[in-house]
Tab-separated table of C-alpha atoms in Angstrom:
chain	number	residue	atom	x	y	z
A	1	MET	CA	13.817	4.150	29.316
A	2	PRO	CA	12.195	1.430	27.432
A	3	VAL	CA	12.252	-2.207	26.610
A	4	VAL	CA	14.671	-3.199	24.638
A	5	GLY	CA	14.267	-6.286	22.057
A	6	TRP	CA	15.521	-7.897	19.750
A	7	HIS	CA	13.770	-8.654	16.457
A	8	ALA	CA	13.641	-12.265	14.237
A	9	SER	CA	14.286	-11.839	11.397
A	10	HIS	CA	13.716	-14.930	9.662
A	11	GLU	CA	14.010	-13.881	5.796
A	12	GLN	CA	17.498	-13.859	6.724
A	13	ILE	CA	18.446	-17.279	9.143
A	14	PRO	CA	17.219	-20.483	9.435
A	15	PRO	CA	14.768	-20.773	12.243
A	16	SER	CA	17.076	-23.438	13.643
A	17	GLN	CA	20.290	-20.595	13.928
A	18	LEU	CA	16.886	-17.858	15.332
A	19	LEU	CA	15.777	-19.743	17.444
A	20	ARG	CA	19.546	-20.374	19.055
A	21	ASP	CA	19.614	-16.149	18.546
A	22	ILE	CA	16.286	-15.318	20.644
A	23	GLN	CA	17.598	-17.346	23.524
A	24	LEU	CA	20.797	-15.629	22.811
A	25	ALA	CA	18.698	-12.369	23.310
A	26	GLU	CA	17.214	-13.332	26.176
A	27	GLN	CA	20.813	-14.815	28.475
A	28	ALA	CA	22.676	-11.151	26.968
A	29	GLY	CA	19.822	-8.858	28.667
A	30	PHE	CA	17.632	-7.754	25.655
A	31	GLN	CA	14.269	-8.005	27.454
A	32	ALA	CA	11.621	-8.250	24.028
A	33	ALA	CA	11.749	-9.992	21.179
A	34	TRP	CA	9.595	-9.246	18.134
A	35	SER	CA	9.374	-11.762	14.649
A	36	SER	CA	8.436	-10.330	10.735
A	37	ASP	CA	6.333	-13.229	9.526
A	38	HIS	CA	7.385	-13.309	5.714
A	39	PHE	CA	7.110	-16.164	2.614
A	40	THR	CA	10.108	-15.292	0.651
A	41	PRO	CA	13.306	-12.482	2.059
A	42	TRP	CA	13.848	-9.811	0.074
A	43	SER	CA	15.916	-10.761	-1.837
A	44	ARG	CA	18.293	-13.779	-2.225
A	45	ARG	CA	20.969	-13.603	-0.632
A	46	GLN	CA	19.216	-13.356	2.808
A	47	GLY	CA	17.526	-16.277	1.820
A	48	GLU	CA	15.722	-17.388	4.160
A	49	SER	CA	12.031	-17.914	5.032
A	50	GLY	CA	11.185	-19.992	7.938
A	51	PHE	CA	7.665	-20.172	9.255
A	52	ALA	CA	6.998	-17.754	11.617
A	53	LEU	CA	3.973	-19.121	13.781
A	54	SER	CA	5.260	-22.834	13.897
A	55	TRP	CA	8.800	-20.946	15.573
A	56	LEU	CA	7.241	-18.703	18.123
A	57	GLY	CA	5.645	-21.867	19.638
A	58	ALA	CA	9.650	-23.250	20.329
A	59	ALA	CA	10.721	-19.870	21.096
A	60	MET	CA	8.106	-18.444	23.786
A	61	ALA	CA	8.857	-22.415	25.322
A	62	THR	CA	12.544	-21.768	26.065
A	63	THR	CA	12.398	-18.134	26.136
A	64	SER	CA	10.829	-16.155	29.080
A	65	ILE	CA	11.025	-12.870	27.499
A	66	PRO	CA	7.460	-10.849	25.878
A	67	VAL	CA	7.565	-12.038	21.956
A	68	GLY	CA	5.290	-9.869	19.043
A	69	VAL	CA	5.438	-11.179	15.816
A	70	VAL	CA	4.051	-9.019	12.200
A	71	SER	CA	0.868	-10.283	10.775
A	72	THR	CA	-1.042	-9.880	7.291
A	73	PRO	CA	-4.474	-11.245	8.064
A	74	GLY	CA	-7.438	-11.659	4.638
A	75	GLN	CA	-5.343	-12.537	2.009
A	76	ARG	CA	-2.038	-15.402	2.462
A	77	TYR	CA	-4.224	-16.009	6.281
A	78	HIS	CA	-7.610	-16.389	6.855
A	79	PRO	CA	-8.567	-14.238	10.028
A	80	ALA	CA	-10.113	-16.914	11.702
A	81	ILE	CA	-6.357	-19.643	11.198
A	82	ILE	CA	-4.572	-15.971	12.274
A	83	ALA	CA	-6.398	-16.347	16.107
A	84	GLN	CA	-7.286	-19.639	16.493
A	85	ALA	CA	-2.344	-19.327	16.133
A	86	LEU	CA	-2.880	-16.596	18.976
A	87	ALA	CA	-5.075	-17.909	21.457
A	88	THR	CA	-3.157	-21.549	20.705
A	89	LEU	CA	0.132	-18.924	22.129
A	90	ALA	CA	-1.351	-16.508	23.799
A	91	GLU	CA	-3.496	-20.318	25.811
A	92	MET	CA	0.201	-22.037	26.372
A	93	PHE	CA	2.249	-18.336	27.263
A	94	PRO	CA	0.187	-15.921	29.508
A	95	GLY	CA	0.536	-12.555	28.867
A	96	ARG	CA	3.376	-13.331	26.328
A	97	LEU	CA	2.732	-12.185	22.600
A	98	SER	CA	1.698	-9.623	21.284
A	99	ALA	CA	0.314	-9.475	16.839
A	100	GLY	CA	1.545	-6.423	15.216
A	101	PHE	CA	-1.059	-6.541	11.715
A	102	GLY	CA	-0.408	-4.401	8.942
A	103	SER	CA	-2.373	-4.074	5.043
A	104	GLY	CA	0.817	-6.612	3.490
A	105	GLU	CA	3.219	-6.702	0.337
A	106	PHE	CA	2.536	-8.110	-2.453
A	107	MET	CA	5.924	-10.463	-1.632
A	108	ASN	CA	4.296	-12.787	0.411
A	109	GLU	CA	0.345	-12.053	-0.767
A	110	HIS	CA	0.604	-13.126	-3.948
A	111	ILE	CA	1.532	-16.389	-3.656
A	112	THR	CA	-2.765	-16.547	-3.052
A	113	GLY	CA	-3.063	-16.277	-6.608
A	114	GLU	CA	-5.996	-13.959	-6.183
A	115	PRO	CA	-5.497	-10.254	-7.582
A	116	TRP	CA	-3.684	-7.678	-4.986
A	117	PRO	CA	-6.499	-5.128	-4.824
A	118	HIS	CA	-5.002	-1.205	-3.381
A	119	LYS	CA	-4.179	0.202	-0.890
A	120	ASP	CA	-7.329	1.270	0.446
A	121	VAL	CA	-9.155	-2.244	0.050
A	122	ARG	CA	-5.893	-3.199	1.588
A	123	ASN	CA	-6.579	-1.222	4.556
A	124	ALA	CA	-10.349	-2.591	4.575
A	125	ARG	CA	-9.506	-6.093	4.679
A	126	LEU	CA	-7.354	-5.948	7.631
A	127	LYS	CA	-10.086	-3.404	9.915
A	128	GLU	CA	-12.702	-6.354	9.252
A	129	SER	CA	-9.974	-9.267	9.442
A	130	VAL	CA	-8.537	-7.918	13.051
A	131	ASP	CA	-13.018	-7.019	13.931
A	132	VAL	CA	-12.958	-10.852	13.448
A	133	ILE	CA	-10.531	-11.806	15.485
A	134	ARG	CA	-10.996	-10.059	18.084
A	135	ALA	CA	-14.649	-11.101	18.486
A	136	MET	CA	-13.899	-14.685	17.707
A	137	LEU	CA	-11.009	-13.893	20.543
A	138	SER	CA	-13.244	-12.924	23.196
A	139	GLY	CA	-15.267	-16.038	22.606
A	140	GLU	CA	-18.185	-15.608	19.865
A	141	GLU	CA	-19.400	-17.403	16.833
A	142	VAL	CA	-18.104	-14.941	14.254
A	143	THR	CA	-20.026	-15.425	10.932
A	144	HIS	CA	-18.827	-11.284	8.230
A	145	HIS	CA	-19.316	-11.725	4.943
A	146	GLY	CA	-17.507	-8.136	3.612
A	147	LEU	CA	-13.653	-8.561	1.971
A	148	VAL	CA	-12.934	-11.587	4.059
A	149	GLN	CA	-15.841	-14.711	4.447
A	150	VAL	CA	-15.997	-15.924	7.795
A	151	ASP	CA	-18.565	-18.842	8.250
A	152	ARG	CA	-19.781	-19.782	11.638
A	153	ALA	CA	-15.551	-19.962	13.306
A	154	ARG	CA	-15.464	-20.696	16.904
A	155	LEU	CA	-12.192	-20.719	19.340
A	156	TRP	CA	-12.306	-23.723	20.938
A	157	SER	CA	-9.032	-22.802	23.492
A	158	LEU	CA	-8.984	-19.108	24.847
A	159	PRO	CA	-6.413	-17.438	26.748
A	160	GLU	CA	-7.181	-15.875	29.671
A	161	GLN	CA	-6.146	-13.362	28.471
A	162	PRO	CA	-6.031	-12.330	24.196
A	163	PRO	CA	-2.400	-10.405	22.826
A	164	ARG	CA	-1.594	-7.369	22.463
A	165	MET	CA	-3.668	-6.206	18.858
A	166	LEU	CA	-1.007	-3.050	17.248
A	167	ALA	CA	-0.870	-1.765	14.196
A	168	LEU	CA	2.125	-1.226	11.683
A	169	ALA	CA	2.549	2.223	10.523
A	170	VAL	CA	4.646	3.884	8.346
A	171	SER	CA	3.000	6.896	7.477
A	172	GLU	CA	0.687	10.026	9.099
A	173	ALA	CA	-1.662	8.559	6.988
A	174	THR	CA	-1.472	5.201	8.698
A	175	ALA	CA	-0.639	5.895	12.479
A	176	ARG	CA	-4.168	8.074	12.124
A	177	TRP	CA	-6.245	5.466	11.364
A	178	ALA	CA	-4.581	3.220	13.471
A	179	GLY	CA	-5.244	4.761	16.779
A	180	GLU	CA	-9.170	3.916	16.498
A	181	TRP	CA	-8.497	0.682	16.722
A	182	ALA	CA	-5.891	-0.326	17.619
A	183	ASP	CA	-4.581	-1.598	20.916
A	184	GLY	CA	-0.569	0.364	20.192
A	185	LEU	CA	0.922	1.648	17.247
A	186	VAL	CA	4.880	0.003	15.759
A	187	THR	CA	6.668	1.387	13.095
A	188	ILE	CA	10.096	2.068	11.797
A	189	TRP	CA	13.212	4.723	12.604
A	190	GLN	CA	12.844	7.888	10.201
A	191	PRO	CA	14.231	11.005	11.180
A	192	PRO	CA	12.670	12.491	14.445
A	193	GLU	CA	10.694	14.727	11.962
A	194	MET	CA	8.550	12.428	11.541
A	195	LEU	CA	8.211	10.513	14.011
A	196	LYS	CA	6.792	13.435	15.927
A	197	LYS	CA	4.284	13.333	13.364
A	198	MET	CA	2.983	9.915	13.586
A	199	VAL	CA	2.961	10.058	16.625
A	200	ALA	CA	0.646	12.763	16.821
A	201	ALA	CA	-0.984	10.893	14.258
A	202	PHE	CA	-2.205	7.969	15.982
A	203	ARG	CA	-2.110	10.442	20.526
A	204	GLU	CA	-5.614	11.459	17.739
A	205	ASN	CA	-7.754	8.874	17.799
A	206	ALA	CA	-6.390	6.834	19.970
A	207	GLY	CA	-5.735	8.608	23.439
A	208	ASP	CA	-2.125	9.022	26.080
A	209	ASP	CA	-2.240	5.310	27.113
A	210	LYS	CA	-1.214	3.725	24.225
A	211	PRO	CA	2.417	2.120	23.498
A	212	LEU	CA	4.467	3.130	21.347
A	213	ALA	CA	6.565	0.690	19.830
A	214	ILE	CA	9.836	1.096	16.971
A	215	GLN	CA	12.273	-1.412	14.865
A	216	ILE	CA	15.429	0.344	14.540
A	217	HIS	CA	17.735	-1.864	11.309
A	218	VAL	CA	21.231	-1.454	12.941
A	219	SER	CA	24.096	-2.707	11.573
A	220	TRP	CA	27.454	-2.708	14.509
A	221	ALA	CA	30.440	-4.336	13.486
A	222	PRO	CA	34.109	-4.205	14.996
A	223	ASP	CA	35.145	-1.307	12.209
A	224	GLU	CA	33.059	1.039	11.072
A	225	ASP	CA	34.304	-0.083	7.391
A	226	GLU	CA	32.816	-4.002	8.602
A	227	ALA	CA	29.402	-2.755	9.544
A	228	LEU	CA	28.514	-0.456	6.157
A	229	ASN	CA	29.764	-3.754	3.920
A	230	ILE	CA	26.907	-6.539	6.226
A	231	ALA	CA	23.983	-3.123	5.757
A	232	PHE	CA	24.482	-3.112	2.114
A	233	ASP	CA	24.905	-6.565	1.531
A	234	GLN	CA	22.130	-7.613	3.915
A	235	TRP	CA	20.298	-4.417	3.768
A	236	ARG	CA	20.315	-2.983	0.504
A	237	THR	CA	17.068	-4.420	-0.832
A	238	ASN	CA	15.051	-2.970	1.962
A	239	LEU	CA	15.343	0.503	1.217
A	240	PHE	CA	12.391	1.237	-0.743
A	241	GLU	CA	9.857	3.908	-0.093
A	242	ALA	CA	5.807	2.683	-0.369
A	243	PRO	CA	4.690	1.943	-2.547
A	244	LEU	CA	7.663	-0.047	-4.693
A	245	CYS	CA	8.369	-1.096	-1.875
A	246	TRP	CA	4.216	-3.484	-1.454
A	247	ASN	CA	3.869	-4.080	-4.882
A	248	LEU	CA	7.091	-6.156	-6.490
A	249	ALA	CA	6.385	-9.149	-5.847
A	250	THR	CA	9.245	-11.974	-5.833
A	251	ALA	CA	13.496	-11.305	-4.537
A	252	GLU	CA	14.389	-11.645	-7.964
A	253	GLU	CA	12.537	-8.500	-8.449
A	254	PHE	CA	13.971	-6.115	-5.511
A	255	ASP	CA	17.037	-7.533	-5.687
A	256	LEU	CA	17.002	-5.452	-9.386
A	257	ALA	CA	14.806	-3.088	-8.652
A	258	ALA	CA	18.820	-2.551	-5.360
A	259	THR	CA	20.917	-2.612	-8.421
A	260	HIS	CA	21.752	1.039	-8.388
A	261	VAL	CA	21.857	0.823	-4.382
A	262	ARG	CA	25.785	3.085	-3.145
A	263	PRO	CA	26.732	1.984	0.493
A	264	GLU	CA	26.304	5.199	1.617
A	265	ASP	CA	22.658	5.013	0.524
A	266	MET	CA	22.273	2.786	3.480
A	267	ARG	CA	22.553	5.008	6.189
A	268	ARG	CA	19.033	6.165	5.360
A	269	SER	CA	17.469	3.551	6.633
A	270	VAL	CA	19.842	1.258	8.730
A	271	VAL	CA	21.801	2.920	11.965
A	272	ILE	CA	25.921	2.040	11.131
A	273	SER	CA	28.149	2.075	13.377
A	274	SER	CA	31.152	0.469	15.075
A	275	GLU	CA	30.798	2.911	18.132
A	276	PRO	CA	28.180	0.771	21.330
A	277	GLN	CA	28.194	4.530	22.210
A	278	ARG	CA	26.100	5.508	19.221
A	279	PHE	CA	22.912	2.933	19.605
A	280	VAL	CA	22.165	4.115	23.045
A	281	GLU	CA	21.902	7.999	21.838
A	282	CYS	CA	19.525	6.135	19.622
A	283	VAL	CA	17.234	4.077	21.638
A	284	ARG	CA	17.343	7.281	23.825
A	285	GLU	CA	16.252	9.610	20.995
A	286	VAL	CA	13.863	7.144	20.202
A	287	ALA	CA	13.018	7.365	23.584
A	288	ASP	CA	12.704	10.869	24.216
A	289	LEU	CA	9.860	11.188	21.565
A	290	GLY	CA	7.486	8.458	23.464
A	291	PHE	CA	8.806	5.122	22.840
A	292	ASP	CA	7.910	2.440	25.587
A	293	GLU	CA	9.436	-0.314	23.640
A	294	VAL	CA	11.838	-0.260	20.998
A	295	TYR	CA	13.288	-3.590	18.750
A	296	LEU	CA	16.689	-3.475	17.856
A	297	HIS	CA	17.010	-5.436	13.889
A	298	HIS	CA	21.286	-6.367	13.454
A	299	VAL	CA	20.551	-6.479	9.761
A	300	GLY	CA	23.511	-9.875	9.477
A	301	GLN	CA	22.775	-13.122	9.450
A	302	ASN	CA	26.282	-14.027	11.987
A	303	GLN	CA	23.270	-12.531	14.956
A	304	GLN	CA	25.508	-13.589	17.931
A	305	PRO	CA	28.790	-11.285	17.852
A	306	PHE	CA	25.941	-8.088	17.484
A	307	LEU	CA	25.008	-9.840	20.799
A	308	GLU	CA	27.332	-10.408	22.588
A	309	ALA	CA	28.500	-6.704	21.928
A	310	PHE	CA	25.022	-5.750	23.132
A	311	GLY	CA	24.439	-7.443	26.302
A	312	GLN	CA	28.021	-5.423	27.272
A	313	GLN	CA	28.559	-2.352	26.234
A	314	VAL	CA	24.773	-0.810	24.817
A	315	LEU	CA	22.782	-2.586	27.648
A	316	PRO	CA	23.732	-1.846	30.713
A	317	ALA	CA	24.291	2.088	29.298
A	318	LEU	CA	19.604	1.843	29.060
A	319	THR	CA	19.394	0.484	32.862
């Protein structure tokens, strides 16, 4: 069975509570964790957005599990700063850090006031940024003039083992491109046929040895209607496909776009059930597709009941 981890959603939960939650997740038996990194939430109902890179230090100091973090270098973050942040965390917590790199969303990046490039340009900027980060983590002094500008940047505090650098992808084309440069792939739950195509596309350029990770949005409650209501309240602004989800700017815009979303629409992207066995089956399904790591994101704001229930009824069934 794959590693089964828990997802820390900074958009929904205050960082102090999220710190307690990751500790509970480890105690419940989750083997790893993944962290979002947003400047703004997806809706006013979510209403939070702590700084993930600050939080990671506390989270890793008070747990022993591996932790990954999403990052979008190139606009909001200069790649040299991301390299320094990752190097510091990896030096303090050897072998436990992963970074998932993506081309980003306007909602987080527009704060710089810079233009929002076309997707092709964002991908090119991301690749330049990753090349800079890799070079700096290897100890090189980097000067680079392109879509990102770097002048004689060198890391003085280096980890013995650099963090894994995975690619975030939700389409075949991005997965195929990511296979050229990433240490692994991170994607989100989709219909099995689409996931099969993404895995095959990534493997075309990456080979068979690089890890595959997937995030599954779930909503669990003792009552099915309650589970559906949690998903509808918290996650209905997260149903939009690209390019819409890439290009909206504010939580208010996402709330407006979700005006006509219905509760039953939530099942398209969230696994909703009151039955623990449904989630066991879901993890087994993606394991059969070749995924090595599965990160479960309970889309509610109160994580403790979910963590306790899954620690008692889901995780033991997956060992």
